[in-house]
Each structure stands twice: as structure tokens, then as C-alpha cells.
Amino acid sequence: MYFADFLAGSFGGACGVAVGYPLDTVKVRIQTQKQFTGIWQCIVLTIRKEGVHGFFKGMFLPITTISMTSSVVFGTYRNCLQALSHIRGAENTKLDVFMSGLAGGVAQVSVMSPGDIVKVRLQCQTESRRSVSSSVKPKYSGPIHCLLSICREQGLSGLYRGALPLAFRDGPSFATYFLTYHTLCARLTPAGQKEPEWTVVLLSGGVAGMSGWTVGTPMDVIKARLQMDGVRGQRRYRGLLHCLTETTRTEGPGVFFRSLGINCLRAFPVNMVVFAVYEVSVRVLRSAPLDRVS
């Protein structure tokens, strides 16, 4: 068992959240609320109504949970690669990388789902507590209140609403993510050089993030809509397939890619940071004697 990747993934994930959270808020709002018609319009309207604080709603819980989920993703990925290599008695193939990334993406859903639904609901809460004139008050006062409210109203299962599309998003997305990173690093690193240069790490991480989100964006839209369904009224969707067909029927297939631009815009710098922090951390941690436990 390799532990360095669990810790390094945790560090990288936390740093990635800090870099990308404001644009993530814009992305979620564009996906779930028709009042926002584009990136710039959403940014301007959010600043006007809520101030800069509006971009950071619900950030506390994701920093905690995403550091854990990123730990699971990177740790599962690394250990699956090692297991496949030992089973086959040969170096890992690109299929091994793809399948290990898929396993990492699916494995983290059980840890990620509760924090993710809280994040999405707070990000979509456009009412400001500082507004005296507004007749509509925010439903949730913060991450803990949101978490407890969901449990009280829907039970523990409410925290996993949207978990199925989350798995369908993150499995293929992380498979593509790690395969892209692995392939670019291998292509851009000279023969005989053990570790890629830092410019290669940054470029490969950024491109890997964009490719992963290109694959994951359609299911990300479904996930966000299921998580927000019924917050301010009756539920509209019966499940994943109903949400998929109903959204396609009423808004057309283009809606599934409406947030692709901002996802890619956010993914490049975020994943540059994630992989840079991961690579630094893992190289330090792997030199420690407790990295590997049989």
C-alpha cells in the first residue's frame, strides 16, 4: 500500500479548491438557474446583488471534503496502477492508467457526495443575508446548517441525491484526466529523464483538467439539477433518466455544454496547481521510509 499519494492528493486538492472556487460558483449557477445567461452576466449580477462574498458561498466544507476526496482519487489511482503492474508482471499500459483513473473517480463518490450537495445548494442561494430590503431570505445560514437541514428534511439519503450522475461524471472524467496527464508527460519528457520538468507538469495538468471536464460536463449538469431539485418548491425530476430526457426535451441538447467554456477556463489553472502541489508533495513523501506498507 502506497500512502504518499493519498497525502499528496489531499494537499493538491485543497489548493485546487482555493484557486478555482469563484469560477465554480459561476459554473453551478449557469447550470441550474435560468436568470444567468452567460459567464460575464453571472459575474456582474452576483457582484451587484451579493458582493464578492457571493463567489465563496459554501467554500469551507468543500476545502475539507475535496481534500479527502482528492486523497481517495490519487491514492486509489496509484495503488490500482501498482496492483495491475504486479498482476501482469510488466510496466503499466495506457489501459491500466485509464482503468485506474476510472476506479479512483468512482471510489471517491461516497466521500464527495455529501459535501458536494451542500456546496451546490449554497452556491445557488443567491439571496443575501445582508440585504434588508429583500423579502426572500436565504434558506441556509451556512454549510453546517445546510447539512443538518438536508438530513432533517430528507434523511441521510438526501446527502447522496445526485450521487449516481456524480459517479457517471467522475469515473470517465478521471479516467480521461489521468490518461491525458500520463500521455503528455511521457511525450514531453526526454528519453532517459526520470521525472518531467515543471513546465511539463503544469502544462500536462492544465490540459488534463480541460479534457476531464470536457467528458464530465454533460453529467455535471444533470447532477447539479438533481441536487437543486425541490429546494424551493415541488420536485421536478424523478431521477437521472427523467432529468436527462426532460432537460433535453425542454431546453435542447446544447444545455449540457452551456457551462463547458467556464469549466475549461477554471480547469486549466486549477489542475496546474493540483498536479504541481501533488508532484512536489509525493516526491518528498516517497523519500520517507513509511511511504509503502506491504
GROMACS .gro file of C-alpha atoms in nm:
model
  294
    1MET     CA    1   0.000   0.000   0.000
    2TYR     CA    2   0.136   0.340  -0.102
    3PHE     CA    3   0.036   0.619   0.137
    4ALA     CA    4   0.230   0.911  -0.011
    5ASP     CA    5  -0.022   0.953  -0.293
    6PHE     CA    6  -0.315   0.976  -0.050
    7LEU     CA    7  -0.147   1.262   0.137
    8ALA     CA    8  -0.013   1.437  -0.173
    9GLY     CA    9  -0.355   1.416  -0.341
   10SER     CA   10  -0.511   1.573  -0.033
   11PHE     CA   11  -0.272   1.870  -0.044
   12GLY     CA   12  -0.321   1.918  -0.418
   13GLY     CA   13  -0.699   1.900  -0.395
   14ALA     CA   14  -0.722   2.161  -0.119
   15CYS     CA   15  -0.503   2.405  -0.314
   16GLY     CA   16  -0.710   2.345  -0.627
   17VAL     CA   17  -1.032   2.438  -0.446
   18ALA     CA   18  -0.884   2.766  -0.325
   19VAL     CA   19  -0.782   2.861  -0.679
   20GLY     CA   20  -1.098   2.760  -0.865
   21TYR     CA   21  -1.391   2.816  -0.628
   22PRO     CA   22  -1.518   3.154  -0.759
   23LEU     CA   23  -1.548   3.023  -1.115
   24ASP     CA   24  -1.702   2.701  -0.982
   25THR     CA   25  -1.979   2.910  -0.826
   26VAL     CA   26  -2.041   3.082  -1.160
   27LYS     CA   27  -2.047   2.742  -1.334
   28VAL     CA   28  -2.304   2.593  -1.094
   29ARG     CA   29  -2.531   2.897  -1.122
   30ILE     CA   30  -2.526   2.892  -1.503
   31GLN     CA   31  -2.613   2.520  -1.497
   32THR     CA   32  -2.906   2.544  -1.257
   33GLN     CA   33  -3.062   2.893  -1.284
   34LYS     CA   34  -3.212   3.042  -1.598
   35GLN     CA   35  -3.162   3.400  -1.475
   36PHE     CA   36  -2.792   3.359  -1.559
   37THR     CA   37  -2.737   3.357  -1.935
   38GLY     CA   38  -2.357   3.371  -1.956
   39ILE     CA   39  -2.031   3.389  -1.765
   40TRP     CA   40  -1.987   3.766  -1.760
   41GLN     CA   41  -2.356   3.836  -1.692
   42CYS     CA   42  -2.346   3.593  -1.397
   43ILE     CA   43  -2.030   3.754  -1.255
   44VAL     CA   44  -2.172   4.107  -1.280
   45LEU     CA   45  -2.511   4.011  -1.133
   46THR     CA   46  -2.351   3.821  -0.845
   47ILE     CA   47  -2.127   4.116  -0.752
   48ARG     CA   48  -2.418   4.359  -0.776
   49LYS     CA   49  -2.654   4.154  -0.556
   50GLU     CA   50  -2.420   3.976  -0.317
   51GLY     CA   51  -2.076   4.132  -0.342
   52VAL     CA   52  -1.753   3.935  -0.377
   53HIS     CA   53  -1.867   3.715  -0.088
   54GLY     CA   54  -2.122   3.560  -0.325
   55PHE     CA   55  -1.848   3.375  -0.513
   56PHE     CA   56  -1.726   3.199  -0.197
   57LYS     CA   57  -2.053   3.070  -0.052
   58GLY     CA   58  -2.015   2.721   0.090
   59MET     CA   59  -1.638   2.711   0.045
   60PHE     CA   60  -1.548   2.587   0.395
   61LEU     CA   61  -1.694   2.237   0.358
   62PRO     CA   62  -1.554   2.168   0.008
   63ILE     CA   63  -1.199   2.253   0.120
   64THR     CA   64  -1.236   1.983   0.384
   65THR     CA   65  -1.421   1.726   0.175
   66ILE     CA   66  -1.234   1.779  -0.153
   67SER     CA   67  -0.901   1.737   0.022
   68MET     CA   68  -1.036   1.399   0.137
   69THR     CA   69  -1.186   1.305  -0.200
   70SER     CA   70  -0.873   1.409  -0.386
   71SER     CA   71  -0.677   1.192  -0.145
   72VAL     CA   72  -0.902   0.896  -0.232
   73VAL     CA   73  -0.873   0.964  -0.608
   74PHE     CA   74  -0.493   0.990  -0.621
   75GLY     CA   75  -0.435   0.714  -0.366
   76THR     CA   76  -0.673   0.471  -0.539
   77TYR     CA   77  -0.525   0.556  -0.878
   78ARG     CA   78  -0.166   0.495  -0.766
   79ASN     CA   79  -0.242   0.170  -0.583
   80CYS     CA   80  -0.455   0.033  -0.869
   81LEU     CA   81  -0.165   0.101  -1.105
   82GLN     CA   82   0.072  -0.085  -0.877
   83ALA     CA   83  -0.169  -0.379  -0.839
   84LEU     CA   84  -0.217  -0.409  -1.215
   85SER     CA   85   0.157  -0.393  -1.271
   86HIS     CA   86   0.220  -0.670  -1.016
   87ILE     CA   87  -0.059  -0.890  -1.158
   88ARG     CA   88   0.070  -0.861  -1.514
   89GLY     CA   89   0.437  -0.858  -1.419
   90ALA     CA   90   0.505  -0.572  -1.659
   91GLU     CA   91   0.500  -0.194  -1.683
   92ASN     CA   92   0.162  -0.023  -1.686
   93THR     CA   93  -0.012   0.028  -2.018
   94LYS     CA   94  -0.237   0.319  -2.114
   95LEU     CA   95  -0.537   0.093  -2.049
   96ASP     CA   96  -0.407   0.040  -1.693
   97VAL     CA   97  -0.387   0.418  -1.648
   98PHE     CA   98  -0.740   0.462  -1.785
   99MET     CA   99  -0.891   0.189  -1.564
  100SER     CA  100  -0.705   0.309  -1.253
  101GLY     CA  101  -0.834   0.663  -1.311
  102LEU     CA  102  -1.187   0.523  -1.355
  103ALA     CA  103  -1.156   0.335  -1.025
  104GLY     CA  104  -1.031   0.647  -0.845
  105GLY     CA  105  -1.316   0.859  -0.980
  106VAL     CA  106  -1.586   0.614  -0.872
  107ALA     CA  107  -1.424   0.539  -0.534
  108GLN     CA  108  -1.441   0.899  -0.414
  109VAL     CA  109  -1.816   0.943  -0.474
  110SER     CA  110  -1.916   0.809  -0.130
  111VAL     CA  111  -1.691   1.066   0.037
  112MET     CA  112  -1.763   1.353  -0.201
  113SER     CA  113  -2.142   1.346  -0.240
  114PRO     CA  114  -2.249   1.497   0.098
  115GLY     CA  115  -2.008   1.790   0.071
  116ASP     CA  116  -2.090   1.842  -0.296
  117ILE     CA  117  -2.466   1.879  -0.246
  118VAL     CA  118  -2.405   2.132   0.034
  119LYS     CA  119  -2.165   2.324  -0.192
  120VAL     CA  120  -2.410   2.334  -0.483
  121ARG     CA  121  -2.705   2.446  -0.269
  122LEU     CA  122  -2.511   2.726  -0.104
  123GLN     CA  123  -2.364   2.839  -0.437
  124CYS     CA  124  -2.715   2.860  -0.587
  125GLN     CA  125  -2.850   3.054  -0.291
  126THR     CA  126  -2.848   3.399  -0.447
  127GLU     CA  127  -3.036   3.574  -0.165
  128SER     CA  128  -2.809   3.787   0.050
  129ARG     CA  129  -2.832   3.789   0.429
  130ARG     CA  130  -2.702   4.147   0.425
  131SER     CA  131  -2.994   4.274   0.217
  132VAL     CA  132  -3.255   4.448   0.435
  133SER     CA  133  -3.499   4.521   0.153
  134SER     CA  134  -3.525   4.165   0.016
  135SER     CA  135  -3.843   3.979   0.115
  136VAL     CA  136  -3.688   3.639   0.035
  137LYS     CA  137  -3.437   3.528   0.295
  138PRO     CA  138  -3.168   3.263   0.244
  139LYS     CA  139  -3.283   2.911   0.332
  140TYR     CA  140  -2.943   2.810   0.468
  141SER     CA  141  -2.728   3.013   0.705
  142GLY     CA  142  -2.408   2.820   0.633
  143PRO     CA  143  -2.257   2.479   0.547
  144ILE     CA  144  -2.340   2.307   0.878
  145HIS     CA  145  -2.696   2.442   0.879
  146CYS     CA  146  -2.740   2.326   0.520
  147LEU     CA  147  -2.604   1.980   0.601
  148LEU     CA  148  -2.832   1.938   0.904
  149SER     CA  149  -3.134   2.076   0.715
  150ILE     CA  150  -3.094   1.820   0.437
  151CYS     CA  151  -3.063   1.538   0.692
  152ARG     CA  152  -3.370   1.659   0.879
  153GLU     CA  153  -3.586   1.702   0.569
  154GLN     CA  154  -3.472   1.405   0.359
  155GLY     CA  155  -3.272   1.180   0.589
  156LEU     CA  156  -2.914   1.070   0.529
  157SER     CA  157  -3.010   0.956   0.178
  158GLY     CA  158  -3.072   1.322   0.091
  159LEU     CA  159  -2.697   1.384   0.115
  160TYR     CA  160  -2.649   1.137  -0.171
  161ARG     CA  161  -2.904   1.287  -0.408
  162GLY     CA  162  -2.714   1.318  -0.735
  163ALA     CA  163  -2.459   1.050  -0.637
  164LEU     CA  164  -2.534   0.834  -0.943
  165PRO     CA  165  -2.469   1.109  -1.201
  166LEU     CA  166  -2.167   1.208  -0.989
  167ALA     CA  167  -2.028   0.856  -1.037
  168PHE     CA  168  -2.110   0.867  -1.410
  169ARG     CA  169  -1.935   1.204  -1.429
  170ASP     CA  170  -1.623   1.129  -1.227
  171GLY     CA  171  -1.549   0.775  -1.345
  172PRO     CA  172  -1.497   0.859  -1.716
  173SER     CA  173  -1.376   1.210  -1.630
  174PHE     CA  174  -1.089   1.095  -1.406
  175ALA     CA  175  -1.006   0.811  -1.645
  176THR     CA  176  -0.957   1.073  -1.920
  177TYR     CA  177  -0.785   1.309  -1.675
  178PHE     CA  178  -0.509   1.069  -1.570
  179LEU     CA  179  -0.465   0.922  -1.917
  180THR     CA  180  -0.415   1.271  -2.064
  181TYR     CA  181  -0.166   1.369  -1.791
  182HIS     CA  182   0.027   1.043  -1.822
  183THR     CA  183   0.042   1.061  -2.203
  184LEU     CA  184   0.152   1.426  -2.220
  185CYS     CA  185   0.419   1.382  -1.952
  186ALA     CA  186   0.554   1.076  -2.133
  187ARG     CA  187   0.559   1.254  -2.471
  188LEU     CA  188   0.718   1.574  -2.342
  189THR     CA  189   0.981   1.418  -2.115
  190PRO     CA  190   1.311   1.332  -2.291
  191ALA     CA  191   1.412   0.966  -2.301
  192GLY     CA  192   1.622   0.870  -2.002
  193GLN     CA  193   1.491   1.151  -1.780
  194LYS     CA  194   1.314   1.005  -1.476
  195GLU     CA  195   1.089   1.298  -1.378
  196PRO     CA  196   0.913   1.552  -1.605
  197GLU     CA  197   1.017   1.918  -1.596
  198TRP     CA  198   0.792   2.152  -1.400
  199THR     CA  199   0.676   2.327  -1.716
  200VAL     CA  200   0.564   1.985  -1.845
  201VAL     CA  201   0.382   1.913  -1.517
  202LEU     CA  202   0.198   2.246  -1.533
  203LEU     CA  203   0.103   2.215  -1.899
  204SER     CA  204   0.000   1.850  -1.871
  205GLY     CA  205  -0.203   1.916  -1.556
  206GLY     CA  206  -0.388   2.206  -1.715
  207VAL     CA  207  -0.470   2.015  -2.035
  208ALA     CA  208  -0.569   1.707  -1.832
  209GLY     CA  209  -0.816   1.918  -1.635
  210MET     CA  210  -0.972   2.057  -1.951
  211SER     CA  211  -1.004   1.713  -2.113
  212GLY     CA  212  -1.157   1.565  -1.799
  213TRP     CA  213  -1.420   1.837  -1.778
  214THR     CA  214  -1.499   1.807  -2.149
  215VAL     CA  215  -1.601   1.447  -2.082
  216GLY     CA  216  -1.772   1.522  -1.749
  217THR     CA  217  -1.967   1.843  -1.817
  218PRO     CA  218  -2.294   1.691  -1.953
  219MET     CA  219  -2.339   1.465  -1.648
  220ASP     CA  220  -2.231   1.753  -1.422
  221VAL     CA  221  -2.536   1.948  -1.541
  222ILE     CA  222  -2.767   1.656  -1.454
  223LYS     CA  223  -2.602   1.615  -1.113
  224ALA     CA  224  -2.642   1.982  -1.022
  225ARG     CA  225  -3.008   1.991  -1.130
  226LEU     CA  226  -3.094   1.683  -0.927
  227GLN     CA  227  -2.917   1.829  -0.623
  228MET     CA  228  -3.114   2.156  -0.651
  229ASP     CA  229  -3.447   1.994  -0.736
  230GLY     CA  230  -3.718   2.069  -0.481
  231VAL     CA  231  -3.520   2.321  -0.275
  232ARG     CA  232  -3.777   2.599  -0.335
  233GLY     CA  233  -4.093   2.407  -0.422
  234GLN     CA  234  -4.206   2.077  -0.572
  235ARG     CA  235  -3.960   1.830  -0.715
  236ARG     CA  236  -3.949   1.831  -1.093
  237TYR     CA  237  -3.736   1.524  -1.168
  238ARG     CA  238  -3.798   1.158  -1.072
  239GLY     CA  239  -3.438   1.053  -1.128
  240LEU     CA  240  -3.136   1.062  -1.357
  241LEU     CA  241  -3.304   0.940  -1.677
  242HIS     CA  242  -3.611   1.160  -1.625
  243CYS     CA  243  -3.391   1.464  -1.567
  244LEU     CA  244  -3.189   1.380  -1.879
  245THR     CA  245  -3.493   1.338  -2.106
  246GLU     CA  246  -3.688   1.631  -1.959
  247THR     CA  247  -3.392   1.869  -1.985
  248THR     CA  248  -3.327   1.761  -2.345
  249ARG     CA  249  -3.694   1.799  -2.437
  250THR     CA  250  -3.741   2.146  -2.286
  251GLU     CA  251  -3.401   2.308  -2.345
  252GLY     CA  252  -3.232   2.105  -2.617
  253PRO     CA  253  -2.905   1.906  -2.602
  254GLY     CA  254  -2.696   2.224  -2.612
  255VAL     CA  255  -2.777   2.295  -2.247
  256PHE     CA  256  -2.547   2.011  -2.141
  257PHE     CA  257  -2.248   2.204  -2.275
  258ARG     CA  258  -2.354   2.554  -2.170
  259SER     CA  259  -2.101   2.554  -1.886
  260LEU     CA  260  -1.821   2.381  -2.082
  261GLY     CA  261  -1.639   2.707  -2.151
  262ILE     CA  262  -1.619   2.811  -1.787
  263ASN     CA  263  -1.535   2.454  -1.681
  264CYS     CA  264  -1.232   2.456  -1.912
  265LEU     CA  265  -1.140   2.813  -1.813
  266ARG     CA  266  -1.140   2.707  -1.447
  267ALA     CA  267  -0.989   2.362  -1.502
  268PHE     CA  268  -0.662   2.476  -1.657
  269PRO     CA  269  -0.520   2.687  -1.368
  270VAL     CA  270  -0.680   2.467  -1.100
  271ASN     CA  271  -0.522   2.147  -1.229
  272MET     CA  272  -0.189   2.315  -1.295
  273VAL     CA  273  -0.187   2.385  -0.921
  274VAL     CA  274  -0.324   2.041  -0.825
  275PHE     CA  275  -0.057   1.847  -1.014
  276ALA     CA  276   0.226   2.084  -0.919
  277VAL     CA  277   0.142   2.050  -0.547
  278TYR     CA  278   0.084   1.676  -0.588
  279GLU     CA  279   0.418   1.617  -0.760
  280VAL     CA  280   0.612   1.824  -0.505
  281SER     CA  281   0.440   1.653  -0.213
  282VAL     CA  282   0.465   1.300  -0.346
  283ARG     CA  283   0.837   1.333  -0.426
  284VAL     CA  284   0.904   1.448  -0.071
  285LEU     CA  285   0.678   1.188   0.089
  286ARG     CA  286   0.805   0.897  -0.118
  287SER     CA  287   1.151   0.955   0.022
  288ALA     CA  288   1.012   0.884   0.371
  289PRO     CA  289   1.055   0.527   0.500
  290LEU     CA  290   0.682   0.486   0.580
  291ASP     CA  291   0.561   0.556   0.224
  292ARG     CA  292   0.499   0.193   0.140
  293VAL     CA  293   0.343  -0.063   0.372
  294SER     CA  294   0.308  -0.418   0.243
   0.00000   0.00000   0.00000
